Short mmCIF file of C-alpha atoms in Angstrom, two decimals:
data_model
loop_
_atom_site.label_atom_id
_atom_site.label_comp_id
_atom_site.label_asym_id
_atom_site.label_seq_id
_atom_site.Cartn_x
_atom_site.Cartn_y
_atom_site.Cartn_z
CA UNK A 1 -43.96 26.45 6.33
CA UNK A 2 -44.29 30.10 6.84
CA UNK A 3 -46.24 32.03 8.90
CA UNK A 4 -46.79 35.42 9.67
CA UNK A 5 -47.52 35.98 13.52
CA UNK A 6 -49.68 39.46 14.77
CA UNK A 7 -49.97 40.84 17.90
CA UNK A 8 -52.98 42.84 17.19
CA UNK A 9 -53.42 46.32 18.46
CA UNK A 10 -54.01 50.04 17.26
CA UNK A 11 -51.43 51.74 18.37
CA UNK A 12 -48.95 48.88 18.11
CA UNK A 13 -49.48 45.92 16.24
CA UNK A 14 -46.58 43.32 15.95
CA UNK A 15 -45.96 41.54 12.74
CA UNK A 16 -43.30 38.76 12.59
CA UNK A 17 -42.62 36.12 9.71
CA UNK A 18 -41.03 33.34 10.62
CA UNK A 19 -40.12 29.99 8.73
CA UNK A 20 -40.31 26.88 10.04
CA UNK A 21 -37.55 24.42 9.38
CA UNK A 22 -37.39 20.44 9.91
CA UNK A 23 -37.94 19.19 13.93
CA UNK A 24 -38.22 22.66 16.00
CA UNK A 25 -36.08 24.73 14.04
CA UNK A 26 -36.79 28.13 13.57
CA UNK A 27 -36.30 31.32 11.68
CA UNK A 28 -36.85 34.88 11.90
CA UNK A 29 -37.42 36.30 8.09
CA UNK A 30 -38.62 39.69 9.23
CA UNK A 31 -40.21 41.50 12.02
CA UNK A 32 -42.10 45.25 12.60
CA UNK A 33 -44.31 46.85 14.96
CA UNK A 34 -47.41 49.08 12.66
CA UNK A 35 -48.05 52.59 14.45
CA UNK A 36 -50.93 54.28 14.25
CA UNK A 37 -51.55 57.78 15.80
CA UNK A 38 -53.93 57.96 18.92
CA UNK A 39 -55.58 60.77 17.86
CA UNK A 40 -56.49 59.49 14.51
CA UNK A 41 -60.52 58.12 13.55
CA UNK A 42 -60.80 54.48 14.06
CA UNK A 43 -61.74 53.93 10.35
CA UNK A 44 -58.06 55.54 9.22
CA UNK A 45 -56.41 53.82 11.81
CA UNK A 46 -57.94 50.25 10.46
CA UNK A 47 -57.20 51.01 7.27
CA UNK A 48 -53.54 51.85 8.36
CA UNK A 49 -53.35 48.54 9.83
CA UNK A 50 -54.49 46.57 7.23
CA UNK A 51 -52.58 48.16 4.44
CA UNK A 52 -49.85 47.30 6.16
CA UNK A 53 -50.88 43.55 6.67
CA UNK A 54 -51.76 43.75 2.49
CA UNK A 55 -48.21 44.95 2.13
CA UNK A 56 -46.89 41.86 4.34
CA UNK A 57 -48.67 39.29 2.73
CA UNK A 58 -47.31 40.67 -1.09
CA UNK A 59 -44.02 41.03 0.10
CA UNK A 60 -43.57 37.69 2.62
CA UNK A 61 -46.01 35.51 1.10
CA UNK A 62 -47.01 33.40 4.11
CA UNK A 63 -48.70 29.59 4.20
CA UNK A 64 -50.88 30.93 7.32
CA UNK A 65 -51.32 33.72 9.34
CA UNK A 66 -51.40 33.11 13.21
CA UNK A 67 -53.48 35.96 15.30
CA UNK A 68 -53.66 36.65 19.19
CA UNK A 69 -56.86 35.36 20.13
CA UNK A 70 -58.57 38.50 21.96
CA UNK A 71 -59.98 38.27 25.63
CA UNK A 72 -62.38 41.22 27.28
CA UNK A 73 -60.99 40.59 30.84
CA UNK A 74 -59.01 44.04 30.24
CA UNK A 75 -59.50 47.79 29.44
CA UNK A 76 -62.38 47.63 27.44
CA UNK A 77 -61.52 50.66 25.15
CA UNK A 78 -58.52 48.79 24.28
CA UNK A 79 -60.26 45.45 24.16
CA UNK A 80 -62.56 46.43 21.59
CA UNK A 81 -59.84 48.21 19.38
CA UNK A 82 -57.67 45.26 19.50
CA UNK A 83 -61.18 42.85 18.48
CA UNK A 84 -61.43 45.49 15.24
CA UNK A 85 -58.11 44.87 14.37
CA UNK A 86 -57.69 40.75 14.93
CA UNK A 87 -60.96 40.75 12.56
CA UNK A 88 -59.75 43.15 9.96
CA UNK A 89 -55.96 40.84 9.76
CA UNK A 90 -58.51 37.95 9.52
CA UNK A 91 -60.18 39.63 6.44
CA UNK A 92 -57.07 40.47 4.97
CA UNK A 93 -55.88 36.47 5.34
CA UNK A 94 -59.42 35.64 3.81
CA UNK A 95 -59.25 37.44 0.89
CA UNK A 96 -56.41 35.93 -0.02
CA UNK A 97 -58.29 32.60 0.73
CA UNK A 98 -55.25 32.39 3.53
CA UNK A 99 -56.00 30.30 6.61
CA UNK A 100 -56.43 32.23 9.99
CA UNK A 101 -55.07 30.29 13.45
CA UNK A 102 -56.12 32.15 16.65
CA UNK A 103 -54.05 31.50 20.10
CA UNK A 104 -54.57 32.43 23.33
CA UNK A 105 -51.63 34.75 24.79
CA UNK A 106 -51.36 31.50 27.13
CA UNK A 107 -51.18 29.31 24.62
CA UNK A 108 -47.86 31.27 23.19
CA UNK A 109 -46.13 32.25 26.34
CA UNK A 110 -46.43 28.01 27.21
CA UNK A 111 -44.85 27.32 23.46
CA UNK A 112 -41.94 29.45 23.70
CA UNK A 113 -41.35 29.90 27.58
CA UNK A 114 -42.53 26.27 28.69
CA UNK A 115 -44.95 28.66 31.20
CA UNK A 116 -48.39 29.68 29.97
CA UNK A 117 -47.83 32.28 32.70
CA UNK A 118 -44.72 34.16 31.72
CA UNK A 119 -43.92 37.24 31.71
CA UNK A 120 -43.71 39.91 28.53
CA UNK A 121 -39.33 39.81 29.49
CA UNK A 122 -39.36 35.82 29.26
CA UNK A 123 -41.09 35.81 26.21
CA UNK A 124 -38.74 38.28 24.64
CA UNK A 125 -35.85 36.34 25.70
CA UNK A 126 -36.84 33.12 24.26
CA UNK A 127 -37.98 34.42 21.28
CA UNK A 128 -34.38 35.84 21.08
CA UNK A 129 -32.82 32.57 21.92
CA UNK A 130 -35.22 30.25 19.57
CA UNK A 131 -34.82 32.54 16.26
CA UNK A 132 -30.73 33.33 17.23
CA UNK A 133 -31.19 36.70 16.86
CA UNK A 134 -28.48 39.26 17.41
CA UNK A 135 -31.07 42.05 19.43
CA UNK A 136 -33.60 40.99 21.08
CA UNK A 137 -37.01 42.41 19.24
CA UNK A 138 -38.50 45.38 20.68
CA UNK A 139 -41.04 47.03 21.65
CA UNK A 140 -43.03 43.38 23.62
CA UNK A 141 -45.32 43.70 20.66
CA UNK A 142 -42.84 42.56 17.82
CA UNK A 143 -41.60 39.73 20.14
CA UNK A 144 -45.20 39.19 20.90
CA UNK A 145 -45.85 38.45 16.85
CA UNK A 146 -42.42 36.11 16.46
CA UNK A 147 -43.81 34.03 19.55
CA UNK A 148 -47.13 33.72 18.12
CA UNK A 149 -45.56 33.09 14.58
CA UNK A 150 -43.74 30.05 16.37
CA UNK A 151 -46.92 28.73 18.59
CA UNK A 152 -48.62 28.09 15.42
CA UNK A 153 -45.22 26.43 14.03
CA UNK A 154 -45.39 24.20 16.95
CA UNK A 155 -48.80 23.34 17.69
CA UNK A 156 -50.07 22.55 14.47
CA UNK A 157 -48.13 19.85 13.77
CA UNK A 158 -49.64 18.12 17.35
CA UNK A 159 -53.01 19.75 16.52
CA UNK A 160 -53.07 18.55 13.43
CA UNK A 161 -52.51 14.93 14.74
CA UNK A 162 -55.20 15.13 16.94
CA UNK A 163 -57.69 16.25 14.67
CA UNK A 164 -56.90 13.33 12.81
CA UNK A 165 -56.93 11.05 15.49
CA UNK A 166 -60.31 12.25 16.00
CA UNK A 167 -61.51 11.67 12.60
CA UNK A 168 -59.87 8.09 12.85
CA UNK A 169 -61.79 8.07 16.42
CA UNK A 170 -65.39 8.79 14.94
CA UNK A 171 -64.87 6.62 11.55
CA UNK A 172 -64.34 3.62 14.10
CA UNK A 173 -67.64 4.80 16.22
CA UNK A 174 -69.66 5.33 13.03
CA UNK A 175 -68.53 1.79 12.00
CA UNK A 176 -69.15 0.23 15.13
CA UNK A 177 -72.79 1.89 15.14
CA UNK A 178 -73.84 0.38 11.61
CA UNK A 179 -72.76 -2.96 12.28
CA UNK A 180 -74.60 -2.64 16.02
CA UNK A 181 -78.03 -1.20 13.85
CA UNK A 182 -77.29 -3.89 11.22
CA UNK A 183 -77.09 -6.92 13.84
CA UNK A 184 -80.17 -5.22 15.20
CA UNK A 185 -82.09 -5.13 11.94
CA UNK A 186 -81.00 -8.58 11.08
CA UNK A 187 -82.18 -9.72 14.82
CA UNK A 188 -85.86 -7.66 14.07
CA UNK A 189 -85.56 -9.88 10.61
CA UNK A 190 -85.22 -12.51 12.49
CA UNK A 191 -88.01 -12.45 14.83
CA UNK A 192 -90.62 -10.83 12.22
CA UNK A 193 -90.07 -13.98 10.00
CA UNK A 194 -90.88 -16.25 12.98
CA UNK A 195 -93.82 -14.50 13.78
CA UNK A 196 -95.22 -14.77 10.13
CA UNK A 197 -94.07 -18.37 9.68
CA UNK A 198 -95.82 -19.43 13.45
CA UNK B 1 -78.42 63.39 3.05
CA UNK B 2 -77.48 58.94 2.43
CA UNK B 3 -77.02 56.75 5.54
CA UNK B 4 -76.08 53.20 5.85
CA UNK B 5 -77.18 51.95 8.97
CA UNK B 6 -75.07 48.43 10.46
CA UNK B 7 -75.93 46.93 13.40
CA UNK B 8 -72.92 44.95 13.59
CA UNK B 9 -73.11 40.80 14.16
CA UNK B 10 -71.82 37.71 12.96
CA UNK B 11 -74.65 35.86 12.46
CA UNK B 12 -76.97 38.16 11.94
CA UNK B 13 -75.42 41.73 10.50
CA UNK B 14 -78.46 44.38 9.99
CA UNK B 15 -77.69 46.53 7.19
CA UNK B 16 -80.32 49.31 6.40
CA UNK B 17 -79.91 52.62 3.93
CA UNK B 18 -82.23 55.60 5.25
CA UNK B 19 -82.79 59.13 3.24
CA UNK B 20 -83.15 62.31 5.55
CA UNK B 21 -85.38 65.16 4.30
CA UNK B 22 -86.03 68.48 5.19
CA UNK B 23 -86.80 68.86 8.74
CA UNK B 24 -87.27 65.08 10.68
CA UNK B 25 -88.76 63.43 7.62
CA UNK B 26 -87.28 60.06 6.76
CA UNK B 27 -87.32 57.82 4.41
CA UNK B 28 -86.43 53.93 4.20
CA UNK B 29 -84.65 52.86 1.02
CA UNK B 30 -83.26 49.33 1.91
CA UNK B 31 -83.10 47.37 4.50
CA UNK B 32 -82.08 43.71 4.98
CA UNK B 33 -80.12 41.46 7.11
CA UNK B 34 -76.86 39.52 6.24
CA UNK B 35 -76.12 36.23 7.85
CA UNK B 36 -73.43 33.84 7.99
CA UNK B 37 -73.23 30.05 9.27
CA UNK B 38 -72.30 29.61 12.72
CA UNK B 39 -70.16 26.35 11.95
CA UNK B 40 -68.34 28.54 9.19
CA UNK B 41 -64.54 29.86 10.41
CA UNK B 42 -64.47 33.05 11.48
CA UNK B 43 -62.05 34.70 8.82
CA UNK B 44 -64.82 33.29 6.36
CA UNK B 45 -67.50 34.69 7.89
CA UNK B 46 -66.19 38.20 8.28
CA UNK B 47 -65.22 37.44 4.42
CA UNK B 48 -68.58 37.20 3.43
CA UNK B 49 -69.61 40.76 5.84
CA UNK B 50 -67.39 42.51 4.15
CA UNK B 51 -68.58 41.60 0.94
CA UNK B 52 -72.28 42.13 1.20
CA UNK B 53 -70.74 45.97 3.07
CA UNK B 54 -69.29 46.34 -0.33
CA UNK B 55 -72.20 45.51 -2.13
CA UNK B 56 -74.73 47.93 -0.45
CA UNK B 57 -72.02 50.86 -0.59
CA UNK B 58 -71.74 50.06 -4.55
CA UNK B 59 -75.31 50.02 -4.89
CA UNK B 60 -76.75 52.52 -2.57
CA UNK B 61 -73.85 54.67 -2.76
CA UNK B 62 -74.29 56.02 1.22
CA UNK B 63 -72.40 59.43 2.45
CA UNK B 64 -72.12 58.46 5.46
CA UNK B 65 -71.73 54.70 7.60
CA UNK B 66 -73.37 54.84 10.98
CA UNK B 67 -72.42 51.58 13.05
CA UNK B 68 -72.92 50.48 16.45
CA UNK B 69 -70.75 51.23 19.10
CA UNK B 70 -70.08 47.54 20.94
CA UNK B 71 -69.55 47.59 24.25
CA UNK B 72 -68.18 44.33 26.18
CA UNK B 73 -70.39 44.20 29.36
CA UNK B 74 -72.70 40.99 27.29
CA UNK B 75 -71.36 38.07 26.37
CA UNK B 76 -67.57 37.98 25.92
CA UNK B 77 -67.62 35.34 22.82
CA UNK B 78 -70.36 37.71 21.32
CA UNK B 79 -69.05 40.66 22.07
CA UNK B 80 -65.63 39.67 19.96
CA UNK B 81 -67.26 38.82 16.97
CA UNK B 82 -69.46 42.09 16.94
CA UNK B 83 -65.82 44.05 17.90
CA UNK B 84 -64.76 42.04 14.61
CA UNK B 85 -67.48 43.10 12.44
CA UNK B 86 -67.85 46.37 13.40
CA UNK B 87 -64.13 47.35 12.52
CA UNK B 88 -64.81 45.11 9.13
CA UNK B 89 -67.88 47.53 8.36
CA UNK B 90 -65.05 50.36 9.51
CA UNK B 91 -62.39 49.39 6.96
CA UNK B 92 -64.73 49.11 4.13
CA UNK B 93 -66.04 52.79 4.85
CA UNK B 94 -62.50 53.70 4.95
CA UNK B 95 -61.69 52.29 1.67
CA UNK B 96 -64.12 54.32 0.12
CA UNK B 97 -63.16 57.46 1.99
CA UNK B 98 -66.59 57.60 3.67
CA UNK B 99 -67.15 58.88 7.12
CA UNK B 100 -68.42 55.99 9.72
CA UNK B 101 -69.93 57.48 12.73
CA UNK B 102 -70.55 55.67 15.80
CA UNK B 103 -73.36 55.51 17.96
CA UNK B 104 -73.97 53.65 21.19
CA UNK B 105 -77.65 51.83 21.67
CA UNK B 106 -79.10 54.07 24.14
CA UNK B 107 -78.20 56.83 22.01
CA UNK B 108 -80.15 55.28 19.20
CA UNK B 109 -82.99 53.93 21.37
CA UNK B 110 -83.23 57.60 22.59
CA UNK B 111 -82.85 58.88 19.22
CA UNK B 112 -86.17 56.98 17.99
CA UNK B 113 -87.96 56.25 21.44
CA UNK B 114 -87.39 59.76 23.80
CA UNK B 115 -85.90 56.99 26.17
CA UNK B 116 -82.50 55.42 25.87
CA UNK B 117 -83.78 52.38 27.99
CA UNK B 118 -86.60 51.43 25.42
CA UNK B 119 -87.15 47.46 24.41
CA UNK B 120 -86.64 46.26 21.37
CA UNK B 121 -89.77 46.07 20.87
CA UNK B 122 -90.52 49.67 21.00
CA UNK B 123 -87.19 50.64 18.46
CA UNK B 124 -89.25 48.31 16.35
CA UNK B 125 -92.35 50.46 16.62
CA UNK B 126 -91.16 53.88 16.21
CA UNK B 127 -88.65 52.90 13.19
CA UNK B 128 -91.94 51.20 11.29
CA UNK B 129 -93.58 54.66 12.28
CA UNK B 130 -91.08 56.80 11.55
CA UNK B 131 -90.62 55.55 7.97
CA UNK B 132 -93.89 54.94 7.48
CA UNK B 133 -93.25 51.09 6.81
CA UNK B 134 -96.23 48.71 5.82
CA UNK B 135 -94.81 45.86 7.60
CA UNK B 136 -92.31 46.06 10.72
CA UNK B 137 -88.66 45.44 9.69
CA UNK B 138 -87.61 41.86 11.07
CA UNK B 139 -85.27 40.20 12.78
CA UNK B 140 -85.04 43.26 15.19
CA UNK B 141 -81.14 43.45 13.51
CA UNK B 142 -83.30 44.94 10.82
CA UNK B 143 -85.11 47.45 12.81
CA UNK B 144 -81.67 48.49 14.44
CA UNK B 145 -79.74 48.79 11.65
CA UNK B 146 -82.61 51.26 10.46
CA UNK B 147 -82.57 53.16 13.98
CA UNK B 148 -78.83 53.51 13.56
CA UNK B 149 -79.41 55.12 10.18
CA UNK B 150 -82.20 57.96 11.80
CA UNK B 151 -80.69 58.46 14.82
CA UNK B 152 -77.53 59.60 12.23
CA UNK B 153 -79.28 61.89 10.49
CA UNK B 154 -81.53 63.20 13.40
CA UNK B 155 -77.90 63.74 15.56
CA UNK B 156 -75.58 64.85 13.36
CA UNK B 157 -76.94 68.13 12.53
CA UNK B 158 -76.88 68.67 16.22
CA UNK B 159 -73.40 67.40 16.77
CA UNK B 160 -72.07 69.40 14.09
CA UNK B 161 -73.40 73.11 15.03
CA UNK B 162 -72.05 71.61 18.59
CA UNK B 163 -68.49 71.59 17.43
CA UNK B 164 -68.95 74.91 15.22
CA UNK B 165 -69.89 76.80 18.46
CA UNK B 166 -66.60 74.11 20.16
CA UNK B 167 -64.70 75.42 17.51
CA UNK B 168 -65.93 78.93 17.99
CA UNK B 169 -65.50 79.42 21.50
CA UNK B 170 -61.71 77.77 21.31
CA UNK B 171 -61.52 80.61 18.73
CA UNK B 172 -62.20 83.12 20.53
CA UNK B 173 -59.95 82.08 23.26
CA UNK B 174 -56.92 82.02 21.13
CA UNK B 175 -57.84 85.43 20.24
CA UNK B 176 -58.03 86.68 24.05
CA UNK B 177 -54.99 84.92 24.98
CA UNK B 178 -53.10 86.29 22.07
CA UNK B 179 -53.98 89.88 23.18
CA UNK B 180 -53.59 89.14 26.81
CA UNK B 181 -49.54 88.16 25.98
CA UNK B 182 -49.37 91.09 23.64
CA UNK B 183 -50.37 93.41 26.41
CA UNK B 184 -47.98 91.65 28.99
CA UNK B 185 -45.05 91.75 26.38
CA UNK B 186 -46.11 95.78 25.51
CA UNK B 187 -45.96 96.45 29.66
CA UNK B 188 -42.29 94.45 29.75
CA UNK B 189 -40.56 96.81 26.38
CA UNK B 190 -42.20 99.31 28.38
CA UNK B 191 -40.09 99.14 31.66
CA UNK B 192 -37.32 97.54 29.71
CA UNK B 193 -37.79 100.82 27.82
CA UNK B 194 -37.72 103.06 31.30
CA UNK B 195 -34.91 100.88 33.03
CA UNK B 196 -32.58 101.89 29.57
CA UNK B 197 -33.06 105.42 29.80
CA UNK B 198 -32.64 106.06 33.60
#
């Protein structure tokens, strides 16, 4: 499987590809950080971004795309900016009929670092470790993208399992409940015949 | 002068198109509300956003897209989604090469009220009014999207003859400075001119 990983942002926005081999192995196929200048209209600026994310998608062709799941604890100016931007990667991915996976920045630091509370440094260093790579990636946000690339690598395979094991879960339940209403209906039967028979 | 009003949201997305006239006068040529289902995934739902955007710029052929400026103080899951939207709205503008302006609700509540702390119920009011409507627009999405689209046309004239005189002024302060450092560099040839010849 492939996925393409982005750290969503304006100014920055990490995109890494990575391929995902048999057990955890892993592989960096490219990796880039999209600029787009501060003093530019928001409109341009999207549109920057998601040419760019077009351009990615032609030339990578990725199974999934895996985005940063956005928070508003921070700067809200750069909250919202980075919100516009995770929704215009998800359009991109849509129109391609590609699926979206959102993580939390938790989520990704405990995949690659063990620690859903590691530093930006210990991120970059795993990253560097777990795709072999000669440099590490630079600036945080292209590491950011590989990581997230990775998480979704990683996790789906478990999330996938447990989605199933839920299905599994509620086909039993919905079982159990129609042979619980049918004993009941068969009981009601029961006790309707005996009162028109007494 | 065209506006396409969008008061950005993911389940309910208020798109209305206003005319401006001479002077204040207004007129409503569409308004209507998009909506997408709340169980649907979010890539799918800004998907089908973008598409209906598409359709009312193809059909009512807007100069100008006036959105909603979000802010995050509300609800943080909201918030996110109308973040999303809002820079989906934005890239579709872009596409097209359209301006998007943004304006933030008390601005547009003061735009069609006098005060930027009316009720909804009073936006709804004044926009029926104003555009002479025979019923009031609803959901209030409706309304908004439609107060967006006056308060556009009713600012912008403003805002523009705001940065002429901007512009002007900065003008005429390149001009001043210009002289003032040819005067200073006139006064130094001067006494580099006296300290030759003595």
């Amino acid at each position: 499987m492939r996925v393409l990983g982005v750290d969503p942002g304006l100014t920055r926005c990490g995109l890494g590809v990575v391929d995902g081999g048999s057990g955890r192995s892993v592989s960096c196929v490219a990796v880039d950080v999209v600029r787009t200048p501060v003093d530019a209209e928001l409109p341009r600026r999207l549109l920057q971004v998601s040419e760019a994310v077009d351009d990615w998608l032609d030339t990578h062709r990725p199974d999934v795309v895996a985005v940063e799941r956005v928070f508003s604890q921070h700067n809200v100016r750069t909250v919202m900016g980075t919100a516009q931007v995770s929704g215009v990667v998800a359009l991109c991915a849509a129109r391609r009929g590609l699926p979206v996976s959102f993580h939390t920045p938790s989520e990704v630091k405990a995949a690659v670092t063990g620690s859903g509370r590691a530093d930006k440094a210990q991120v970059t260093t795993m990253v560097t470790r777990l795709l072999r790579l000669k440099k590490a990636p630079s600036p945080a946000d292209a590491a950011d993208a590989l990581a997230l690339a990775i998480c979704h690598l990683w996790r789906e395979p478990i999330r996938a399992r447990l989605a199933e094991a839920e299905a599994r879960a509620a086909e039993l339940a919905r079982t159990h409940k129609a042979r619980l209403a049918a004993a009941a209906a068969r009981r009601r039967d029961d006790t309707t015949g005996t009162g028109l028979t007494s």
